[in-house]
XYZ file of C-alpha atoms in Angstrom:
553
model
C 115.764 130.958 118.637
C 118.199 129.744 121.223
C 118.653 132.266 124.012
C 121.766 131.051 126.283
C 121.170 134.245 128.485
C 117.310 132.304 129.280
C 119.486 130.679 131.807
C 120.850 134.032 133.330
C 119.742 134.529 136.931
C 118.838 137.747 138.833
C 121.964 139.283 140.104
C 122.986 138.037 143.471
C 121.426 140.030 146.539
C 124.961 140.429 148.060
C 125.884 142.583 144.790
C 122.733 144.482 144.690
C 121.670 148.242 146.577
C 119.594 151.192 145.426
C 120.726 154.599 145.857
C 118.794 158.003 146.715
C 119.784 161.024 144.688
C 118.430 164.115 147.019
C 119.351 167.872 146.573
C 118.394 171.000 148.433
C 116.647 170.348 152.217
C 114.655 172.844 152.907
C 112.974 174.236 157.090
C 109.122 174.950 155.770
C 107.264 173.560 152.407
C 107.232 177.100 151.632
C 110.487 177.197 151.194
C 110.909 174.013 148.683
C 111.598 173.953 145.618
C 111.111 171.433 142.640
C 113.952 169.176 143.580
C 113.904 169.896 147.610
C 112.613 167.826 150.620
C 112.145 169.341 153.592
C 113.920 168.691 157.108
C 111.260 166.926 158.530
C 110.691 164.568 155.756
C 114.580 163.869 155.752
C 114.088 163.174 159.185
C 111.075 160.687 159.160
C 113.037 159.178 156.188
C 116.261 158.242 158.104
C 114.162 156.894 161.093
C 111.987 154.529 158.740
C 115.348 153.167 156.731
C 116.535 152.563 160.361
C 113.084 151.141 161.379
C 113.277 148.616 158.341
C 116.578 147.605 158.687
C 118.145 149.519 155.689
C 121.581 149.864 156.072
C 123.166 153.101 154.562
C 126.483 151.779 152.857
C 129.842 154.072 151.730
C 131.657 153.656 148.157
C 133.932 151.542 150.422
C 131.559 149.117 151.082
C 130.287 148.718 147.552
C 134.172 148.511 146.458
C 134.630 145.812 148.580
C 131.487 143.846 147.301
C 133.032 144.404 143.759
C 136.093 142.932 144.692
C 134.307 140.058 146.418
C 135.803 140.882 149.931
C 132.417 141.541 152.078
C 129.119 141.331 150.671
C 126.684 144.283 150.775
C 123.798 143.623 153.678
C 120.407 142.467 152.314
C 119.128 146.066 152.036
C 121.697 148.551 150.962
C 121.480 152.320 150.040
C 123.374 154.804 148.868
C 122.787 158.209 149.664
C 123.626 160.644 147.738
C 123.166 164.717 147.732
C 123.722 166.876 144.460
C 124.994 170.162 143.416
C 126.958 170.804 147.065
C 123.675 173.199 148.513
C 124.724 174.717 151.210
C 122.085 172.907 153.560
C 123.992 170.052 153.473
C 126.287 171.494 155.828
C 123.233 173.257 157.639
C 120.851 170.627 157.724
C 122.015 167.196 156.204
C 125.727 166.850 158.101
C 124.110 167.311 161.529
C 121.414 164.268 160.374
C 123.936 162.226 159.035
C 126.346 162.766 162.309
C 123.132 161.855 164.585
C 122.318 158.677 162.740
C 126.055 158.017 161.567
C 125.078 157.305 157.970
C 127.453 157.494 155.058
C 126.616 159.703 152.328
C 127.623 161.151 148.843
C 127.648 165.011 147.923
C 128.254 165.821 143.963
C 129.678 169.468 143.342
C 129.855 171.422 140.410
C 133.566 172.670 140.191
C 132.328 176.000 138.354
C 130.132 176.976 140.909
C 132.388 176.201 143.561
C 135.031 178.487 142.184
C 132.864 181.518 142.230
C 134.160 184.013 145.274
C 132.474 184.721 148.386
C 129.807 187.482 147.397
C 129.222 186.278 143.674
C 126.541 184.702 141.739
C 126.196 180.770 140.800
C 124.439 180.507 137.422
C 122.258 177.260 138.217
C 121.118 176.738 134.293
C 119.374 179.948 133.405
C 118.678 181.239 137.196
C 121.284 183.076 139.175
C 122.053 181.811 142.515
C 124.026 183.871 145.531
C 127.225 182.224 145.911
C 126.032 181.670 149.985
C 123.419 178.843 148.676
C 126.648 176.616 148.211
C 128.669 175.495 151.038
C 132.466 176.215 151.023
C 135.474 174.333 151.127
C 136.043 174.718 154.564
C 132.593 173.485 154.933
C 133.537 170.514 152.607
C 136.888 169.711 154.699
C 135.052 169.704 158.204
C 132.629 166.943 156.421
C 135.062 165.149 154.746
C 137.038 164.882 158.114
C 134.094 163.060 160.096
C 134.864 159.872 157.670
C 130.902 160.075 156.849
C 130.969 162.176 154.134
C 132.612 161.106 150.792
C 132.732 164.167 147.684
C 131.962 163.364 143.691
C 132.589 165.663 141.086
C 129.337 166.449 139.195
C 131.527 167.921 136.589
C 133.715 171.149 135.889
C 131.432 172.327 133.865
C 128.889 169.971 132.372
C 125.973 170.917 134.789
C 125.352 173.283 131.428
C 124.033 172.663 128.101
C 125.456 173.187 124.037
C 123.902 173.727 120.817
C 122.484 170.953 119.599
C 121.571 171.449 116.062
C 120.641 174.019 114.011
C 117.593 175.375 115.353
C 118.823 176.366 118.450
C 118.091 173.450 121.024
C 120.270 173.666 124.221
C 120.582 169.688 124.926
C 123.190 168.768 128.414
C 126.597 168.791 127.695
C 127.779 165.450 128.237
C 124.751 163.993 126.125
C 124.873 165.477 122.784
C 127.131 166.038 120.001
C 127.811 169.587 119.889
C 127.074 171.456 117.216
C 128.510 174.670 115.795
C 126.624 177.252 114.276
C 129.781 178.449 112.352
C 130.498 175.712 110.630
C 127.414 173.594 110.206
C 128.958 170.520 111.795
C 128.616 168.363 114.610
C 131.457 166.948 117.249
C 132.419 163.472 115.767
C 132.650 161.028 119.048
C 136.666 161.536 119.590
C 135.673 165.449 119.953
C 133.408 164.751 122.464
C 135.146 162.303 124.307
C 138.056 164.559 124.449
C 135.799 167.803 125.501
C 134.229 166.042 128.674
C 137.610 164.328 129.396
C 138.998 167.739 129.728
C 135.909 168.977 132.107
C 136.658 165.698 134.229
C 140.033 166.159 134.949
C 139.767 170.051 135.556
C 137.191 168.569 138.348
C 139.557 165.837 139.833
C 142.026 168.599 139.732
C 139.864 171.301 141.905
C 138.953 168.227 143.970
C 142.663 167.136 144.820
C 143.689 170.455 145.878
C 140.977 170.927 148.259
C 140.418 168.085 149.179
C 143.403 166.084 149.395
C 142.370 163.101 147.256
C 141.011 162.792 144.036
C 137.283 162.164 143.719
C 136.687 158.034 142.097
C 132.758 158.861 141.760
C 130.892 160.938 138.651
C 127.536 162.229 139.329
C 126.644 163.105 135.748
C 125.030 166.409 135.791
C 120.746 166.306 134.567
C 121.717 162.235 134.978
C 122.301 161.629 131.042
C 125.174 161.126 129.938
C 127.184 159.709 125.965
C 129.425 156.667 125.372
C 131.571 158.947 124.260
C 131.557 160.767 127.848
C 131.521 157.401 129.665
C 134.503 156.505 128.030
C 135.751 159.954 129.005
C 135.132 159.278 132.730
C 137.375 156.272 132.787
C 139.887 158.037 131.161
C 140.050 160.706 133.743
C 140.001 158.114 136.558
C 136.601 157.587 137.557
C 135.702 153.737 139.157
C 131.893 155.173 139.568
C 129.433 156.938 137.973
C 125.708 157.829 138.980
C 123.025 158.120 136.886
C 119.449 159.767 137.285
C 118.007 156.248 135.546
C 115.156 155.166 138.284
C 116.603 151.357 138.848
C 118.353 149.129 141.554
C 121.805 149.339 141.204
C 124.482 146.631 140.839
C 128.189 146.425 142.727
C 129.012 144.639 139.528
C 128.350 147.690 137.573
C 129.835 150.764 139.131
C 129.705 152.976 135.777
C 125.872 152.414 135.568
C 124.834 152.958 139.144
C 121.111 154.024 138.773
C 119.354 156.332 141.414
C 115.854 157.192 142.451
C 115.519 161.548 142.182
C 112.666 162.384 145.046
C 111.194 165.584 143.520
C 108.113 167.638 143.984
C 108.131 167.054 147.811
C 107.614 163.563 147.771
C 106.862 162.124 151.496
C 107.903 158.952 153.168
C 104.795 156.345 151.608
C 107.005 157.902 147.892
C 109.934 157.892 149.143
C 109.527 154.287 150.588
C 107.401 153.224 147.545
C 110.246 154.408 144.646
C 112.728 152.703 146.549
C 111.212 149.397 145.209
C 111.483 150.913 141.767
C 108.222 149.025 140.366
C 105.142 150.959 139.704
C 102.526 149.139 141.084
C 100.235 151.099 138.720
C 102.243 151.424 135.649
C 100.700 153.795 132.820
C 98.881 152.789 130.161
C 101.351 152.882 126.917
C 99.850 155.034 124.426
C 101.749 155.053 120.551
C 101.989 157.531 118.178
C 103.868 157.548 115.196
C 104.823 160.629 112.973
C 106.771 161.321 109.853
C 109.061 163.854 110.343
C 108.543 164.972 106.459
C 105.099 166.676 107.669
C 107.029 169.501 109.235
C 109.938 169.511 106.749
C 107.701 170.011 104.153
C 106.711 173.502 105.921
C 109.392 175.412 103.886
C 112.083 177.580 105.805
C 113.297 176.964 109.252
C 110.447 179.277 110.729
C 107.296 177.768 108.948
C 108.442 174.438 110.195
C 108.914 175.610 113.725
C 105.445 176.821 113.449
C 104.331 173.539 112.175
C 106.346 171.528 115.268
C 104.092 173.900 117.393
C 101.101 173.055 115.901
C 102.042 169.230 115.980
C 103.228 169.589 119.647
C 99.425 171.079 120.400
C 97.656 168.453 118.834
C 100.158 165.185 120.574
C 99.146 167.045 123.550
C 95.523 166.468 122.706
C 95.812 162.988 121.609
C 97.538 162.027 124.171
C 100.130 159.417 123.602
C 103.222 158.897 126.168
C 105.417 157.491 123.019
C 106.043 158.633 120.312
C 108.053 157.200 117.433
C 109.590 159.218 114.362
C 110.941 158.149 111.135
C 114.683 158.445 110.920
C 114.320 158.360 106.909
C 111.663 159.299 104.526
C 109.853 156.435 103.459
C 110.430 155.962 99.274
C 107.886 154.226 96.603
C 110.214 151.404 95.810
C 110.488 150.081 99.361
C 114.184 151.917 99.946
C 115.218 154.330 102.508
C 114.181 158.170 100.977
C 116.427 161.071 102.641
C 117.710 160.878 106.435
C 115.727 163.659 108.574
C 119.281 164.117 110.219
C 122.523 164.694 108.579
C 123.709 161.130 107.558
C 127.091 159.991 106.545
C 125.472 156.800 104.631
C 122.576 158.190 102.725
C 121.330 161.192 101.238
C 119.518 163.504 103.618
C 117.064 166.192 103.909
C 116.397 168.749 106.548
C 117.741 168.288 109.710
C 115.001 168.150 111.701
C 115.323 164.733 113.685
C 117.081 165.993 116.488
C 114.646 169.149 117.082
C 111.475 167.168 116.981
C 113.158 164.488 119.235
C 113.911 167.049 122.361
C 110.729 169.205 121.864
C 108.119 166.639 121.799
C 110.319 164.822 125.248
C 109.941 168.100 126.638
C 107.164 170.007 125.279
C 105.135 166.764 124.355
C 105.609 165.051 127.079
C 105.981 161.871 125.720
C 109.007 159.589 125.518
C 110.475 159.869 121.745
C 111.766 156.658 119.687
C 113.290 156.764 116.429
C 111.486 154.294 114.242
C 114.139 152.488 111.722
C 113.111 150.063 108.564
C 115.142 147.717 108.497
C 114.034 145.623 105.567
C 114.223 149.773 103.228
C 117.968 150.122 104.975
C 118.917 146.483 104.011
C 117.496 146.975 100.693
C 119.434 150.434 99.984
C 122.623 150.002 101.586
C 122.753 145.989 102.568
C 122.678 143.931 105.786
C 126.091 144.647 107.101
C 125.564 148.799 107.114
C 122.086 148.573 109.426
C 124.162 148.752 112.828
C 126.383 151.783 110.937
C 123.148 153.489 109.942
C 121.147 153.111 113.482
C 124.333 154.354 115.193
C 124.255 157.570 113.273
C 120.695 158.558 113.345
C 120.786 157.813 117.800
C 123.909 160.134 116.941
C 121.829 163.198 116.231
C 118.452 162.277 118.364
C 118.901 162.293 122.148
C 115.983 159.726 122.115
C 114.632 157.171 125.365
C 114.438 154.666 122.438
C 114.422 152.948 119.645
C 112.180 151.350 117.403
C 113.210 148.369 115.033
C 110.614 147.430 112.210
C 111.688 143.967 110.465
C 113.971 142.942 113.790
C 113.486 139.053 112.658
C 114.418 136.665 115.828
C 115.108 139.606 117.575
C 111.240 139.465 117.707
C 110.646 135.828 117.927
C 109.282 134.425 121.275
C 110.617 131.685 123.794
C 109.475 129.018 125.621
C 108.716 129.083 128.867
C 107.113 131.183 131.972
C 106.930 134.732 132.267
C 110.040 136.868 132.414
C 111.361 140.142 134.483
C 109.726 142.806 132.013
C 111.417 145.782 134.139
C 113.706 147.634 132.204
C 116.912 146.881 133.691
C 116.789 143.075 133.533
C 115.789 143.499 130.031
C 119.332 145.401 129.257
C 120.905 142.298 130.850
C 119.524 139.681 128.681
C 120.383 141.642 125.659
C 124.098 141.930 126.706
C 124.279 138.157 127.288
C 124.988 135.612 124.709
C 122.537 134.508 122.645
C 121.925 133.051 119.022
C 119.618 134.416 116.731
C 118.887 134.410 113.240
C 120.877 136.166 110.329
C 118.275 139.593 110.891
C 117.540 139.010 114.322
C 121.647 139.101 115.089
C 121.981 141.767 112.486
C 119.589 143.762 114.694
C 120.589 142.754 118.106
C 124.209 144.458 117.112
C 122.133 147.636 115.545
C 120.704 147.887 119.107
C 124.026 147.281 121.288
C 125.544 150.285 119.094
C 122.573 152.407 119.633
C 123.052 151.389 123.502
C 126.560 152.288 123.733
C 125.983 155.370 121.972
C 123.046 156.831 123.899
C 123.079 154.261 127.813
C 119.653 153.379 128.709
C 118.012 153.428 125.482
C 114.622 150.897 125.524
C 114.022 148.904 122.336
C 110.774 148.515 120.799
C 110.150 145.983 118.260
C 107.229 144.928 115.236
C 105.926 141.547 115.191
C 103.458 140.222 113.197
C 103.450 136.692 114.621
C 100.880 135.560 117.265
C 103.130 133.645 119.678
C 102.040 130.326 121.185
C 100.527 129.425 124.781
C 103.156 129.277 126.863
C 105.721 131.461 125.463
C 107.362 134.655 126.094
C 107.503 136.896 123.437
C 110.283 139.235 122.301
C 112.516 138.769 125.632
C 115.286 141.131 124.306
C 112.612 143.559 123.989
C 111.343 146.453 126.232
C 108.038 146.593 124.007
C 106.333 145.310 121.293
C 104.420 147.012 118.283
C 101.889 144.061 116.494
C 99.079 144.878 113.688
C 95.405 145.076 115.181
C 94.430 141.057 115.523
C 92.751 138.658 117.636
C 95.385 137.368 120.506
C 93.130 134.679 121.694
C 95.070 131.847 123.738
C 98.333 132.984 122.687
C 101.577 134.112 124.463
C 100.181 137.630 125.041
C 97.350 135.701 127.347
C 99.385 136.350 130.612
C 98.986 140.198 132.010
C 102.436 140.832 132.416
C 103.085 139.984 128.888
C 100.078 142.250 127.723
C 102.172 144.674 129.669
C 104.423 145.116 127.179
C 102.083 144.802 123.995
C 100.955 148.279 121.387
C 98.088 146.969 119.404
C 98.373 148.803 116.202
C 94.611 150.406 115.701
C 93.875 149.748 111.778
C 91.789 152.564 110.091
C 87.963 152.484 110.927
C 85.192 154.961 110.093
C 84.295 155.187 113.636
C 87.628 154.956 115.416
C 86.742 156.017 119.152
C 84.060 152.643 118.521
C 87.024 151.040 117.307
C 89.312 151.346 120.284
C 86.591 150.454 122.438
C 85.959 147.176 121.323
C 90.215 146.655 121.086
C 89.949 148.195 125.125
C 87.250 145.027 125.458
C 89.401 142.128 124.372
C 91.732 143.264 127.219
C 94.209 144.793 125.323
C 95.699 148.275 127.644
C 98.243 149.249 124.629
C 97.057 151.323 122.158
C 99.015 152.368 119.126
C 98.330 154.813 116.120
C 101.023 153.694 113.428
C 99.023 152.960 110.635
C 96.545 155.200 111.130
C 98.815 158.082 112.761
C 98.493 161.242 110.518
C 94.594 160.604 110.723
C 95.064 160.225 114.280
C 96.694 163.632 115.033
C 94.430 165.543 113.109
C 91.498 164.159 115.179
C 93.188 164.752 118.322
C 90.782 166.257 119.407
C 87.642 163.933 118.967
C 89.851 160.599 119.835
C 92.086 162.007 122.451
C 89.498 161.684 125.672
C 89.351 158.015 124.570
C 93.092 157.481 123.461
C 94.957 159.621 125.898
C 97.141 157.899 128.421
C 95.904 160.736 130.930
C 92.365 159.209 131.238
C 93.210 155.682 131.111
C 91.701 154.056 132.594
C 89.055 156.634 133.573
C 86.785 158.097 130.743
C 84.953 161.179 131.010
């Protein structure tokens, strides 16, 4: 494999900044909540960015480092306050006049619009109207020249259906889908619903503010291609994301942001600002077939079953888990999609639910697992980027799992490279040359990617990659079958970072993953073995589990 983007360099330091995304400040700890800070620790935060020569910068100044007119300063931050509390008037504006720092605040046009007196529904909670600040307030800020304001939506800081049994998924991430009909938006409906919600914002914006808003906070941080492509329409030269990276003057519509929550203090604060886990969790793999809960019969037996399946991944322990986008059929083919697919038949729509609910009742990280070999063998070569785009469609998942990738898989020569997430998006947008599969699924992934921003791709590999080597470089992870690794490319640790060792079936399995544990292998993956797995959660999850790596009890 030939990778011209090997010879891609890490983006220039003049171009690069992070960015902060605070929200409420609160007097006492007894008066936080889960995404405040309080005064104190806002405080001691400005006076250590000052200490280490961090320089706060404005959308100006990373508009001019765009344009190549002044370059940002070595360290460069955003700042950036959501949802327009009202103690940014109260308690952030006086910091930010004392230590004339720049900063961004993101309102929600439906909240502002609610009179004096009335109730703000923030999600499901009802808010007095008095938590918010004003537009007066917002005028006096805007005035000092320190304080620039971003819409966070008209109304997108809210959620729609998102399939049939009931999941409430945020509005500018799914596909909507309506009860009524049994359909979901196609990509021009939904591009057309959030550009609507935009401009309503830009609107409100203009006539209080007196100039239209050129920055999108996307509300929960997640966000469609569909919407993206919205938020140029309606005007937008930035967006902000909630995806913990550095951010890039290069690439104002991806602008990633570190989210300080559960009343982090400075040593967090300081420490996420480097966005590099100096401990990183061990990766824990579980794979499911969604067909086990289908199989339950109506639409309230297989709830049940999801609960029982959520109960025992909670047991076992895994921090990924990947689910078949298709039954799996005796001749090798693709059996029915578990969402509703416009290429093959399908069964029960299910994907989607089991996607959100084991992200948020799970607690692991979902991936949709796609053959690639069954869909080239059932519908040909050329439909495998069609078919991945409409399964990432219906499944709001953080990735997305390619079995079969070819040179997509295939390792390099040469040192070690940048595992972290971002830089790993950036080599798989450069050019490169691959084989007929590998290039096949390189444009499966960019679809999926454009679809559903941010998505990580895991890929199989069955080859043991030579000394010297980097394997899979286009990849965020790798899944391999249960072998020796020996002197191989996996030797070096941050390579091992990124391995799942696949644990075959054994008749002592907790003995099993031991001896894997001993060869120095951190990854653990049940794939093979993962039906067996889950129902002896509970004897192999104190040894599996991601939460006790790598203490045992």
């Amino acid at each position: 494999m030939v990778l011209l983007l090997l010879l891609l360099m890490a983006p220039a330091q003049a171009q690069r900044f992070v960015v902060v995304a605070f929200h409420d400040v609160a007097d006492t700890r007894e008066q936080l909540t889960a995404d405040a800070v309080t005064s104190s620790t806002l405080v001691t935060f400005f006076d250590w960015l000052r200490a280490e020569r961090w320089t706060p910068v404005s959308l100006d100044d990373i508009a001019a480092a765009r344009e190549g007119r002044r370059p940002l300063p070595e360290r460069a931050i955003l700042i950036t306050f959501d949802d327009g509390y009202r103690s940014t008037y109260t308690r952030v504006f006086p910091l930010l006049l004392a230590y004339r720092y720049p900063a961004v605040f993101a309102l929600v046009g439906d909240w502002m619009a609610v009179p004096e007196g009335g109730t703000v529904m923030y999600g499901d909670q009802p808010r007095l109207r008095s938590d918010f600040i004003t537009w007066a307030e917002a005028r006096e800020m805007q005035a000092s020249g320190l304080v620039e304001f971003a819409s966070h939506s008209y109304g997108l800081h809210s959620t729609v259906l998102g399939n049939p049994q009931g999941n409430l998924l945020p509005a500018a991430a799914a596909w909507a889908y309506d009860a009524a009909t049994g359909r979901y938006e196609d990509d021009a409906a939904l591009r057309r619903r959030v550009e609507q919600d935009l401009r309503r914002s830009a609107a409100q914006l203009r006539r209080e503010l007196g100039r239209a808003p050129r920055a999108l906070v996307w509300p929960f941080g997640r966000y469609s291609g569909p919407a993206l492509e919205a938020a140029q329409a309606a005007g937008f030269r930035f967006t902000l994301t909630l995806d913990p990276e550095p951010a890039d003057a290069r690439r104002p519509l991806t602008i990633g942001r570190f989210y300080p929550s559960q009343a982090p203090d400075l040593a967090a604060l300081a420490n996420n600002l480097r966005f590099r886990e100096e401990s990183p969790p061990a990766l824990r793999l579980l794979c499911l077939d969604p067909g086990v809960v289908a199989a339950a019969g109506d639409m309230a037996a297989q709830d049940a079953k999801l609960g029982e399946m959520i109960e025992a991944i909670r047991r076992l322990g895994p921090n990924l888990v990947a689910l078949d986008s298709h039954a799996r059929a005796a001749d090798g083919g693709l059996g029915p999609a578990w969402y509703p697919s416009r290429l093959t038949p399908h069964g029960a729509d299910i994907l989607g639910r089991l996607v959100w609910q084991i992200r948020t009742r799970g607690g692991a990280d979902a991936y949709v697992r796609v053959p690639l070999d069954a869909v080239a063998a059932t519908l040909g070569e050329a439909r495998i980027p069609d078919l991945v785009a409409d399964a990432l469609r219906h499944a709001m998942a953080d990735g997305l799992m390619l079995e079969g990738a070819g040179g997509l898989a295939a390792a390099v020569p040469g040192p070690p490279l940048d595992p972290a997430a971002w830089v790993v998006r950036q080599r798989r947008a450069a050019p490169v040359t691959l084989d007929a599969r590998g290039a096949t699924a390189l444009a499966a992934m960019r679809r999926a990617e454009a679809l559903r921003p941010g998505l990580r791709l895991m890929v199989t590999s069955e080859a043991t990659p030579q000394a010297g080597t980097w394997p899979a470089p286009l990849a965020d992870l790798v899944l391999r079958a249960q072998v020796p690794l020996g002197d191989s490319g996996w030797a070096a640790p941050v390579a091992r970072s990124r391995l799942l060792m696949d644990l075959a079936p054994a008749a002592r399995p907790v003995a099993a993953l031991r001896a894997v544990q001993a060869t120095g292998v951190t990854g653990l993956a049940y794939c093979a073995d993962g039906a067996a797995a889950l129902a002896d959660a509970a004897r192999r999850g104190p040894a599996f589990s991601s939460a006790a790596y790598p203490l045992r009890p």
